[in-house]
mmCIF file of C-alpha atoms and ligand atoms in Angstrom:
data_model
loop_
_atom_site.group_PDB
_atom_site.id
_atom_site.type_symbol
_atom_site.label_atom_id
_atom_site.label_comp_id
_atom_site.label_asym_id
_atom_site.label_seq_id
_atom_site.Cartn_x
_atom_site.Cartn_y
_atom_site.Cartn_z
ATOM 1 C CA MET A 1 5.764 22.753 12.259
ATOM 2 C CA LEU A 2 3.187 20.365 11.329
ATOM 3 C CA ILE A 3 2.324 18.837 8.617
ATOM 4 C CA ILE A 4 -1.353 18.823 7.915
ATOM 5 C CA GLN A 5 -3.335 21.742 6.613
ATOM 6 C CA LYS A 6 -6.432 22.053 4.495
ATOM 7 C CA SER A 7 -5.889 21.342 0.806
ATOM 8 C CA ASP A 8 -5.717 23.996 -1.885
ATOM 9 C CA VAL A 9 -7.331 22.847 -5.057
ATOM 10 C CA ILE A 10 -4.955 22.673 -7.987
ATOM 11 C CA PRO A 11 -6.743 23.905 -11.175
ATOM 12 C CA SER A 12 -5.933 20.804 -13.205
ATOM 13 C CA GLU A 13 -7.538 18.656 -10.559
ATOM 14 C CA ILE A 14 -10.664 20.678 -9.907
ATOM 15 C CA THR A 15 -13.067 18.262 -11.532
ATOM 16 C CA THR A 16 -11.797 15.183 -9.766
ATOM 17 C CA LYS A 17 -11.509 16.732 -6.346
ATOM 18 C CA GLU A 18 -14.867 18.447 -6.417
ATOM 19 C CA ASN A 19 -16.500 15.291 -7.592
ATOM 20 C CA PHE A 20 -14.725 13.382 -4.914
ATOM 21 C CA GLU A 21 -16.004 15.639 -2.189
ATOM 22 C CA ASN A 22 -19.439 16.733 -3.273
ATOM 23 C CA ARG A 23 -22.573 15.284 -1.892
ATOM 24 C CA ARG A 24 -24.071 14.087 -5.150
ATOM 25 C CA THR A 25 -21.077 11.854 -5.761
ATOM 26 C CA PHE A 26 -21.438 10.505 -2.288
ATOM 27 C CA ILE A 27 -25.050 9.607 -2.834
ATOM 28 C CA LYS A 28 -24.305 8.121 -6.239
ATOM 29 C CA ALA A 29 -21.463 6.103 -4.792
ATOM 30 C CA ALA A 30 -23.563 4.769 -1.949
ATOM 31 C CA GLY A 31 -26.228 3.847 -4.475
ATOM 32 C CA ALA A 32 -23.679 2.236 -6.742
ATOM 33 C CA SER A 33 -22.527 -0.048 -3.973
ATOM 34 C CA LEU A 34 -26.078 -1.304 -3.644
ATOM 35 C CA VAL A 35 -26.281 -2.075 -7.313
ATOM 36 C CA THR A 36 -22.843 -3.517 -7.956
ATOM 37 C CA ALA A 37 -22.750 -5.750 -4.928
ATOM 38 C CA SER A 38 -26.403 -6.718 -4.898
ATOM 39 C CA GLY A 39 -26.820 -6.268 -1.196
ATOM 40 C CA ILE A 40 -23.533 -7.600 0.052
ATOM 41 C CA PHE A 41 -21.923 -4.232 0.621
ATOM 42 C CA THR A 42 -24.979 -2.301 1.760
ATOM 43 C CA GLY A 43 -23.923 -1.995 5.401
ATOM 44 C CA LEU A 44 -21.848 1.035 4.571
ATOM 45 C CA ILE A 45 -24.688 3.337 3.648
ATOM 46 C CA HIS A 46 -25.895 3.429 7.234
ATOM 47 C CA HIS A 47 -22.894 5.514 8.199
ATOM 48 C CA SER A 48 -23.255 9.272 8.117
ATOM 49 C CA ALA A 49 -21.805 11.592 5.503
ATOM 50 C CA GLN A 50 -19.304 12.889 8.077
ATOM 51 C CA ALA A 51 -17.063 10.013 7.156
ATOM 52 C CA LEU A 52 -16.406 11.512 3.732
ATOM 53 C CA PRO A 53 -12.682 11.803 3.106
ATOM 54 C CA ASN A 54 -11.261 15.188 3.924
ATOM 55 C CA LYS A 55 -8.334 15.769 1.593
ATOM 56 C CA GLN A 56 -5.453 17.202 3.563
ATOM 57 C CA LYS A 57 -2.160 18.541 2.313
ATOM 58 C CA ILE A 58 1.060 17.457 3.961
ATOM 59 C CA SER A 59 3.670 20.159 4.395
ATOM 60 C CA GLY A 60 7.262 20.123 5.517
ATOM 61 C CA TYR A 61 8.390 16.967 3.747
ATOM 62 C CA VAL A 62 11.715 16.835 1.956
ATOM 63 C CA LYS A 63 12.112 15.956 -1.695
ATOM 64 C CA THR A 64 14.572 13.170 -2.462
ATOM 65 C CA LYS A 65 16.524 12.072 -5.504
ATOM 66 C CA PHE A 66 14.364 8.983 -5.950
ATOM 67 C CA GLY A 67 12.527 8.749 -9.229
ATOM 68 C CA ALA A 68 13.133 12.272 -10.440
ATOM 69 C CA ASP A 69 13.530 10.858 -13.953
ATOM 70 C CA GLU A 70 10.164 9.069 -14.017
ATOM 71 C CA LYS A 71 6.885 10.388 -15.402
ATOM 72 C CA LEU A 72 4.254 10.223 -12.668
ATOM 73 C CA THR A 73 1.152 8.120 -13.241
ATOM 74 C CA PRO A 74 -1.892 10.449 -13.356
ATOM 75 C CA TYR A 75 -3.502 10.929 -9.941
ATOM 76 C CA ASP A 76 -6.863 9.784 -11.288
ATOM 77 C CA ASP A 77 -5.437 6.421 -12.361
ATOM 78 C CA VAL A 78 -3.625 5.865 -9.076
ATOM 79 C CA THR A 79 -6.845 6.534 -7.140
ATOM 80 C CA THR A 80 -9.349 4.647 -9.299
ATOM 81 C CA TYR A 81 -7.367 1.594 -10.463
ATOM 82 C CA ASN A 82 -6.618 -0.221 -7.226
ATOM 83 C CA ASN A 83 -6.050 -3.582 -5.646
ATOM 84 C CA TYR A 84 -7.587 -3.648 -2.184
ATOM 85 C CA TYR A 85 -9.604 -6.803 -1.645
ATOM 86 C CA GLU A 86 -11.029 -5.556 1.654
ATOM 87 C CA PHE A 87 -13.147 -3.314 -0.587
ATOM 88 C CA GLY A 88 -13.821 -5.757 -3.400
ATOM 89 C CA THR A 89 -11.760 -7.601 -5.978
ATOM 90 C CA GLY A 90 -12.500 -5.275 -8.917
ATOM 91 C CA LYS A 91 -10.055 -2.496 -9.780
ATOM 92 C CA SER A 92 -12.678 0.255 -9.513
ATOM 93 C CA GLU A 93 -14.378 -1.032 -6.351
ATOM 94 C CA PRO A 94 -11.907 0.261 -3.716
ATOM 95 C CA ALA A 95 -12.439 3.918 -4.742
ATOM 96 C CA ILE A 96 -16.206 3.503 -4.402
ATOM 97 C CA GLU A 97 -16.505 1.149 -1.459
ATOM 98 C CA SER A 98 -13.906 2.884 0.739
ATOM 99 C CA LYS A 99 -15.579 6.306 0.701
ATOM 100 C CA LEU A 100 -16.969 5.873 4.212
ATOM 101 C CA PHE A 101 -13.918 4.161 5.665
ATOM 102 C CA LYS A 102 -12.623 6.104 8.667
ATOM 103 C CA PRO A 103 -8.818 6.223 8.845
ATOM 104 C CA SER A 104 -8.863 8.193 12.086
ATOM 105 C CA PRO A 105 -8.517 7.761 14.964
ATOM 106 C CA TRP A 106 -5.867 5.112 14.292
ATOM 107 C CA THR A 107 -3.350 3.354 16.490
ATOM 108 C CA LEU A 108 -0.452 1.200 15.375
ATOM 109 C CA SER A 109 0.542 -1.541 17.831
ATOM 110 C CA ILE A 110 4.028 -2.999 18.120
ATOM 111 C CA GLU A 111 4.531 -6.449 19.606
ATOM 112 C CA GLY A 112 6.455 -9.719 19.461
ATOM 113 C CA ALA A 113 10.240 -9.710 19.854
ATOM 114 C CA VAL A 114 10.494 -6.191 21.290
ATOM 115 C CA LYS A 115 11.739 -4.703 24.550
ATOM 116 C CA LYS A 116 8.152 -3.915 25.420
ATOM 117 C CA ASN A 117 4.865 -3.690 23.551
ATOM 118 C CA LYS A 118 4.123 -0.185 22.322
ATOM 119 C CA GLN A 119 1.458 1.795 20.571
ATOM 120 C CA ILE A 120 1.660 4.944 18.492
ATOM 121 C CA GLY A 121 -1.105 7.174 17.178
ATOM 122 C CA ILE A 122 -1.054 8.273 13.585
ATOM 123 C CA GLU A 123 -0.338 11.937 14.489
ATOM 124 C CA ASP A 124 2.777 10.884 16.392
ATOM 125 C CA LEU A 125 3.852 8.698 13.506
ATOM 126 C CA PHE A 126 3.902 11.823 11.326
ATOM 127 C CA LYS A 127 6.362 13.364 13.800
ATOM 128 C CA LEU A 128 8.589 10.354 14.411
ATOM 129 C CA SER A 129 11.024 11.257 11.648
ATOM 130 C CA PRO A 130 11.253 13.932 8.923
ATOM 131 C CA LEU A 131 8.886 12.987 6.126
ATOM 132 C CA GLU A 132 10.326 12.331 2.695
ATOM 133 C CA GLU A 133 8.888 12.218 -0.785
ATOM 134 C CA ARG A 134 9.902 9.057 -2.649
ATOM 135 C CA ILE A 135 8.920 8.655 -6.271
ATOM 136 C CA TYR A 136 8.896 4.904 -6.843
ATOM 137 C CA ARG A 137 7.852 2.498 -9.546
ATOM 138 C CA MET A 138 5.211 0.041 -8.335
ATOM 139 C CA ARG A 139 4.947 -3.272 -10.189
ATOM 140 C CA CYS A 140 1.901 -5.441 -9.479
ATOM 141 C CA VAL A 141 2.354 -9.194 -9.747
ATOM 142 C CA GLU A 142 -0.477 -9.082 -12.308
ATOM 143 C CA GLY A 143 1.760 -7.362 -14.875
ATOM 144 C CA TRP A 144 0.903 -3.668 -14.647
ATOM 145 C CA SER A 145 2.846 -0.812 -13.100
ATOM 146 C CA MET A 146 2.652 2.793 -11.981
ATOM 147 C CA VAL A 147 4.953 5.576 -10.795
ATOM 148 C CA ILE A 148 3.760 7.115 -7.531
ATOM 149 C CA PRO A 149 5.121 10.012 -5.450
ATOM 150 C CA TRP A 150 4.781 8.698 -1.893
ATOM 151 C CA ILE A 151 5.333 10.667 1.297
ATOM 152 C CA GLY A 152 6.448 8.752 4.319
ATOM 153 C CA LEU A 153 9.253 7.800 6.626
ATOM 154 C CA PRO A 154 11.877 5.114 6.287
ATOM 155 C CA LEU A 155 10.548 1.971 7.950
ATOM 156 C CA SER A 156 13.961 1.706 9.657
ATOM 157 C CA LYS A 157 13.112 4.817 11.724
ATOM 158 C CA LEU A 158 9.906 3.246 12.934
ATOM 159 C CA ILE A 159 11.753 0.011 13.721
ATOM 160 C CA GLN A 160 14.412 1.897 15.704
ATOM 161 C CA TRP A 161 11.644 3.471 17.736
ATOM 162 C CA ALA A 162 10.004 0.042 18.196
ATOM 163 C CA GLU A 163 13.193 -1.429 19.739
ATOM 164 C CA PRO A 164 13.130 -5.036 18.535
ATOM 165 C CA THR A 165 15.296 -7.553 20.381
ATOM 166 C CA ALA A 166 18.057 -9.682 18.858
ATOM 167 C CA ASN A 167 15.482 -12.447 18.353
ATOM 168 C CA ALA A 168 13.667 -10.443 15.698
ATOM 169 C CA LYS A 169 14.452 -12.016 12.323
ATOM 170 C CA PHE A 170 11.272 -11.045 10.467
ATOM 171 C CA VAL A 171 8.637 -8.318 10.617
ATOM 172 C CA GLU A 172 4.975 -9.123 10.185
ATOM 173 C CA PHE A 173 2.476 -6.465 9.067
ATOM 174 C CA ILE A 174 -1.154 -6.973 10.023
ATOM 175 C CA SER A 175 -3.871 -4.908 8.379
ATOM 176 C CA LEU A 176 -7.204 -3.889 9.845
ATOM 177 C CA SER A 177 -9.865 -6.497 10.422
ATOM 178 C CA ASP A 178 -13.309 -4.865 10.326
ATOM 179 C CA ASP A 179 -15.967 -6.312 8.076
ATOM 180 C CA ARG A 180 -18.306 -3.406 8.806
ATOM 181 C CA MET A 181 -15.983 -0.768 7.339
ATOM 182 C CA MET A 182 -14.332 -3.212 4.954
ATOM 183 C CA PRO A 183 -17.192 -4.952 3.187
ATOM 184 C CA GLY A 184 -14.893 -7.130 1.078
ATOM 185 C CA GLN A 185 -13.955 -8.987 4.258
ATOM 186 C CA ARG A 186 -17.429 -10.506 4.303
ATOM 187 C CA ILE A 187 -16.160 -12.693 1.485
ATOM 188 C CA GLN A 188 -13.325 -15.139 2.186
ATOM 189 C CA VAL A 189 -11.251 -14.349 -0.909
ATOM 190 C CA LEU A 190 -8.228 -14.092 1.387
ATOM 191 C CA ASP A 191 -7.532 -15.206 4.938
ATOM 192 C CA TRP A 192 -8.350 -11.950 6.782
ATOM 193 C CA PRO A 193 -6.814 -9.843 8.121
ATOM 194 C CA TYR A 194 -4.345 -9.183 5.315
ATOM 195 C CA VAL A 195 -0.917 -10.251 6.529
ATOM 196 C CA GLU A 196 2.429 -9.537 4.922
ATOM 197 C CA GLY A 197 6.018 -9.728 6.071
ATOM 198 C CA LEU A 198 9.630 -8.890 5.404
ATOM 199 C CA ARG A 199 12.954 -10.264 6.501
ATOM 200 C CA MET A 200 14.572 -7.885 9.001
ATOM 201 C CA ASP A 201 17.285 -6.709 6.601
ATOM 202 C CA GLU A 202 14.661 -6.005 3.915
ATOM 203 C CA ALA A 203 12.641 -4.009 6.412
ATOM 204 C CA MET A 204 15.727 -2.001 7.409
ATOM 205 C CA ASN A 205 16.776 -1.280 3.822
ATOM 206 C CA PRO A 206 16.712 2.476 3.157
ATOM 207 C CA LEU A 207 14.301 1.990 0.212
ATOM 208 C CA THR A 208 11.536 0.548 2.410
ATOM 209 C CA ILE A 209 9.094 3.174 3.633
ATOM 210 C CA MET A 210 5.938 3.484 5.653
ATOM 211 C CA ALA A 211 3.849 5.813 3.520
ATOM 212 C CA LEU A 212 1.409 8.288 5.062
ATOM 213 C CA GLY A 213 0.659 10.250 1.913
ATOM 214 C CA MET A 214 1.040 10.602 -1.824
ATOM 215 C CA TYR A 215 0.900 13.482 -4.321
ATOM 216 C CA GLY A 216 1.444 15.929 -1.448
ATOM 217 C CA GLU A 217 -1.631 14.811 0.478
ATOM 218 C CA VAL A 218 -2.577 12.244 3.078
ATOM 219 C CA LEU A 219 -3.307 8.825 1.594
ATOM 220 C CA PRO A 220 -6.733 8.380 0.028
ATOM 221 C CA ASN A 221 -8.655 5.504 1.604
ATOM 222 C CA GLN A 222 -8.353 3.323 -1.486
ATOM 223 C CA ASN A 223 -4.559 3.649 -1.437
ATOM 224 C CA GLY A 224 -4.239 2.433 2.126
ATOM 225 C CA ALA A 225 -5.040 5.280 4.521
ATOM 226 C CA PRO A 226 -3.804 6.098 7.028
ATOM 227 C CA LEU A 227 -0.572 4.128 6.583
ATOM 228 C CA ARG A 228 0.719 1.566 4.132
ATOM 229 C CA LEU A 229 3.980 -0.154 3.427
ATOM 230 C CA VAL A 230 5.930 0.526 0.212
ATOM 231 C CA VAL A 231 8.687 -1.907 -0.839
ATOM 232 C CA PRO A 232 9.479 -0.808 -4.386
ATOM 233 C CA TRP A 233 11.630 -3.773 -5.500
ATOM 234 C CA LYS A 234 8.889 -6.273 -4.627
ATOM 235 C CA TYR A 235 5.536 -7.006 -6.200
ATOM 236 C CA GLY A 236 2.805 -4.636 -5.082
ATOM 237 C CA PHE A 237 1.081 -7.139 -2.805
ATOM 238 C CA LYS A 238 3.949 -6.815 -0.312
ATOM 239 C CA GLY A 239 2.789 -3.217 0.247
ATOM 240 C CA SER A 240 0.141 -3.785 2.910
ATOM 241 C CA LYS A 241 -2.523 -1.124 3.374
ATOM 242 C CA ALA A 242 -4.261 0.069 6.546
ATOM 243 C CA ILE A 243 -1.736 -1.541 8.914
ATOM 244 C CA VAL A 244 -2.754 -1.783 12.578
ATOM 245 C CA LYS A 245 -0.048 -4.042 13.956
ATOM 246 C CA ILE A 246 3.628 -4.765 13.457
ATOM 247 C CA ARG A 247 4.943 -7.946 15.036
ATOM 248 C CA PHE A 248 8.607 -8.936 15.187
ATOM 249 C CA THR A 249 9.089 -12.679 14.848
ATOM 250 C CA GLU A 250 11.814 -15.314 14.857
ATOM 251 C CA THR A 251 10.238 -17.325 12.058
ATOM 252 C CA MET A 252 8.969 -16.402 8.609
ATOM 253 C CA PRO A 253 5.424 -15.013 8.852
ATOM 254 C CA LYS A 254 2.635 -16.894 7.084
ATOM 255 C CA THR A 255 1.377 -14.274 4.686
ATOM 256 C CA SER A 256 -2.097 -14.022 3.165
ATOM 257 C CA TRP A 257 -1.019 -14.483 -0.446
ATOM 258 C CA VAL A 258 1.281 -17.404 0.294
ATOM 259 C CA LYS A 259 -1.608 -19.091 2.123
ATOM 260 C CA ALA A 260 -3.937 -18.351 -0.793
ATOM 261 C CA GLY A 261 -1.641 -19.770 -3.468
ATOM 262 C CA PRO A 262 1.792 -21.005 -2.405
ATOM 263 C CA SER A 263 2.686 -22.163 -5.915
ATOM 264 C CA GLU A 264 1.890 -18.722 -7.358
ATOM 265 C CA TYR A 265 2.886 -16.205 -4.667
ATOM 266 C CA GLY A 266 6.042 -16.441 -2.598
ATOM 267 C CA PHE A 267 7.169 -14.772 0.594
ATOM 268 C CA TYR A 268 9.977 -12.870 -1.134
ATOM 269 C CA ALA A 269 7.993 -11.697 -4.163
ATOM 270 C CA ASN A 270 10.936 -9.788 -5.597
ATOM 271 C CA VAL A 271 10.164 -8.328 -9.013
ATOM 272 C CA ASN A 272 11.976 -10.691 -11.381
ATOM 273 C CA PRO A 273 11.524 -10.730 -15.169
ATOM 274 C CA ASN A 274 13.216 -14.167 -15.332
ATOM 275 C CA VAL A 275 10.787 -16.008 -13.067
ATOM 276 C CA ASP A 276 7.337 -16.172 -14.609
ATOM 277 C CA HIS A 277 4.105 -16.491 -12.727
ATOM 278 C CA PRO A 278 2.722 -19.988 -13.455
ATOM 279 C CA ARG A 279 -0.103 -18.420 -15.465
ATOM 280 C CA TRP A 280 1.546 -15.406 -17.151
ATOM 281 C CA THR A 281 4.863 -13.842 -18.085
ATOM 282 C CA GLN A 282 6.684 -11.463 -15.774
ATOM 283 C CA SER A 283 9.120 -10.291 -18.447
ATOM 284 C CA SER A 284 7.096 -7.209 -19.360
ATOM 285 C CA GLU A 285 4.476 -4.910 -17.895
ATOM 286 C CA ARG A 286 1.785 -2.424 -18.853
ATOM 287 C CA ARG A 287 2.412 1.076 -17.480
ATOM 288 C CA ILE A 288 -0.963 2.414 -16.381
ATOM 289 C CA GLY A 289 -2.063 5.827 -17.609
ATOM 290 C CA GLY A 290 -0.840 5.753 -21.181
ATOM 291 C CA GLY A 291 -4.009 4.427 -22.769
ATOM 292 C CA LEU A 292 -4.912 0.967 -23.998
ATOM 293 C CA PHE A 293 -2.542 0.885 -26.964
ATOM 294 C CA THR A 294 0.654 1.827 -25.163
ATOM 295 C CA PRO A 295 3.248 -0.864 -25.825
ATOM 296 C CA ARG A 296 4.299 -2.981 -22.859
ATOM 297 C CA ILE A 297 7.654 -2.129 -21.327
ATOM 298 C CA LYS A 298 10.369 -4.488 -20.111
ATOM 299 C CA THR A 299 10.227 -5.431 -16.450
ATOM 300 C CA GLN A 300 13.519 -4.784 -14.691
ATOM 301 C CA MET A 301 15.240 -7.042 -12.170
ATOM 302 C CA PHE A 302 14.212 -5.926 -8.674
ATOM 303 C CA ASN A 303 12.005 -3.398 -10.464
ATOM 304 C CA GLY A 304 15.113 -1.379 -11.333
ATOM 305 C CA TYR A 305 16.418 -1.200 -7.756
ATOM 306 C CA ALA A 306 19.051 -3.973 -8.079
ATOM 307 C CA GLU A 307 21.889 -1.638 -7.175
ATOM 308 C CA GLN A 308 20.305 -0.862 -3.806
ATOM 309 C CA VAL A 309 18.959 -4.314 -2.883
ATOM 310 C CA GLY A 310 20.631 -6.989 -5.026
ATOM 311 C CA GLN A 311 23.144 -7.816 -2.280
ATOM 312 C CA LEU A 312 20.339 -8.834 0.094
ATOM 313 C CA TYR A 313 19.851 -11.987 -1.973
ATOM 314 C CA SER A 314 23.390 -13.001 -2.881
ATOM 315 C CA GLY A 315 23.710 -16.777 -2.850
ATOM 316 C CA MET A 316 19.945 -17.319 -2.897
ATOM 317 C CA ASP A 317 18.205 -19.230 -5.696
ATOM 318 C CA LEU A 318 15.583 -16.676 -6.693
ATOM 319 C CA SER A 319 13.576 -19.158 -8.742
ATOM 320 C CA LYS A 320 13.055 -21.270 -5.613
ATOM 321 C CA ASN A 321 12.742 -18.305 -3.242
ATOM 322 C CA PHE A 322 10.316 -16.465 -5.512
HETATM 323 N N1 MTE B 401 -4.573 -4.648 2.930
HETATM 324 C C1 MTE B 401 -4.327 -4.804 1.617
HETATM 325 N N2 MTE B 401 -3.176 -4.305 1.116
HETATM 326 C C2 MTE B 401 -2.904 -4.443 -0.207
HETATM 327 C C3 MTE B 401 -3.772 -5.153 -1.068
HETATM 328 C C4 MTE B 401 -4.975 -5.675 -0.504
HETATM 329 O O1 MTE B 401 -5.805 -6.308 -1.193
HETATM 330 N N3 MTE B 401 -5.221 -5.466 0.835
HETATM 331 N N4 MTE B 401 -3.434 -5.315 -2.402
HETATM 332 C C5 MTE B 401 -2.009 -5.242 -2.735
HETATM 333 C C6 MTE B 401 -1.737 -5.216 -4.168
HETATM 334 S S1 MTE B 401 -1.948 -6.679 -5.011
HETATM 335 C C7 MTE B 401 -1.231 -4.116 -4.806
HETATM 336 S S2 MTE B 401 -0.742 -4.166 -6.419
HETATM 337 C C8 MTE B 401 -1.152 -2.805 -4.114
HETATM 338 C C9 MTE B 401 -1.931 -1.761 -4.884
HETATM 339 O O2 MTE B 401 -1.772 -0.495 -4.319
HETATM 340 P P1 MTE B 401 -2.594 0.733 -4.903
HETATM 341 O O3 MTE B 401 -4.010 0.299 -5.084
HETATM 342 O O4 MTE B 401 -2.439 1.821 -3.900
HETATM 343 O O5 MTE B 401 -1.959 1.092 -6.225
HETATM 344 O O6 MTE B 401 -1.656 -2.862 -2.795
HETATM 345 C C10 MTE B 401 -1.339 -4.039 -2.064
HETATM 346 N N5 MTE B 401 -1.743 -3.906 -0.683
HETATM 347 MO MO1 MO B 402 -0.729 -6.424 -6.925
#
């Protein structure tokens, strides 16, 4: 009963999808990368057109109660307004620069404090546990937010399969390192590869998922294909894209954003309207998709998931452990 079949085009999305897949867009996009990056990103155009993303529907996932009350952010916004520094630091760059990224074949490696090192291919990951749709709010540390219908499996299921030992106190997520397919890595804006981490109990929390798809389809490249982490009560940067390795550790992982700016980005990175970023407020956010003049909305403690995760931090000073 799998899972992947060729996509049917939904009428409302015809323009976007056809544009996305047709050859003229491909040529334009390859040309655009030449212009926008003045030569830095040109390596990509030597690949063949076969690497064009092939939109695939996911079937057989179960709907869940999560987020049924939220209005989804339009697909076009979620796929063209991105943070993915491996493909450039601009919001519109990932959609353009990741067109030739190849998310398959893909293997996820498990190592560190585990019974034994393991690997799993992406197809087997799809079958590891029943897939679920989770509609979650996503709040970027920059002060904007979206509502996205993810498809994935609870990270706890993957961790059970990985068999960590009692020494495992943290989980480290390591993203792909490949400056040929990821032209943004030719610039040292972050310490590549992208590294993130969670405390073990955060990783095991039922809200934490490994996403393989969104909007009923496999993940687009710019959203982290073929697998990305989603931790909805934390700032978006905790949600690593294109993960190739999970390592269980005894000590707190040194994450890319903490290395880049320890006074601005913490390991915990819980959404918290009462702890401002040194350079801007975190008390409100701009919900993407409503147009420029939509009023900002209030940011909620733990992004509105306090009931499910608040107890993880009892007794902790969240202004120090930000
Ligand atoms: N590997 C990697 N993962 C990443 C990032 C990145 O630059 N590289 N950006 C993060 C940030 S800051 C955010 S807000 C989200 C954005 O996810 P989206 O573009 O799918 O909305 O991805 C996160 N995951
Ligand atoms: Mo972000």
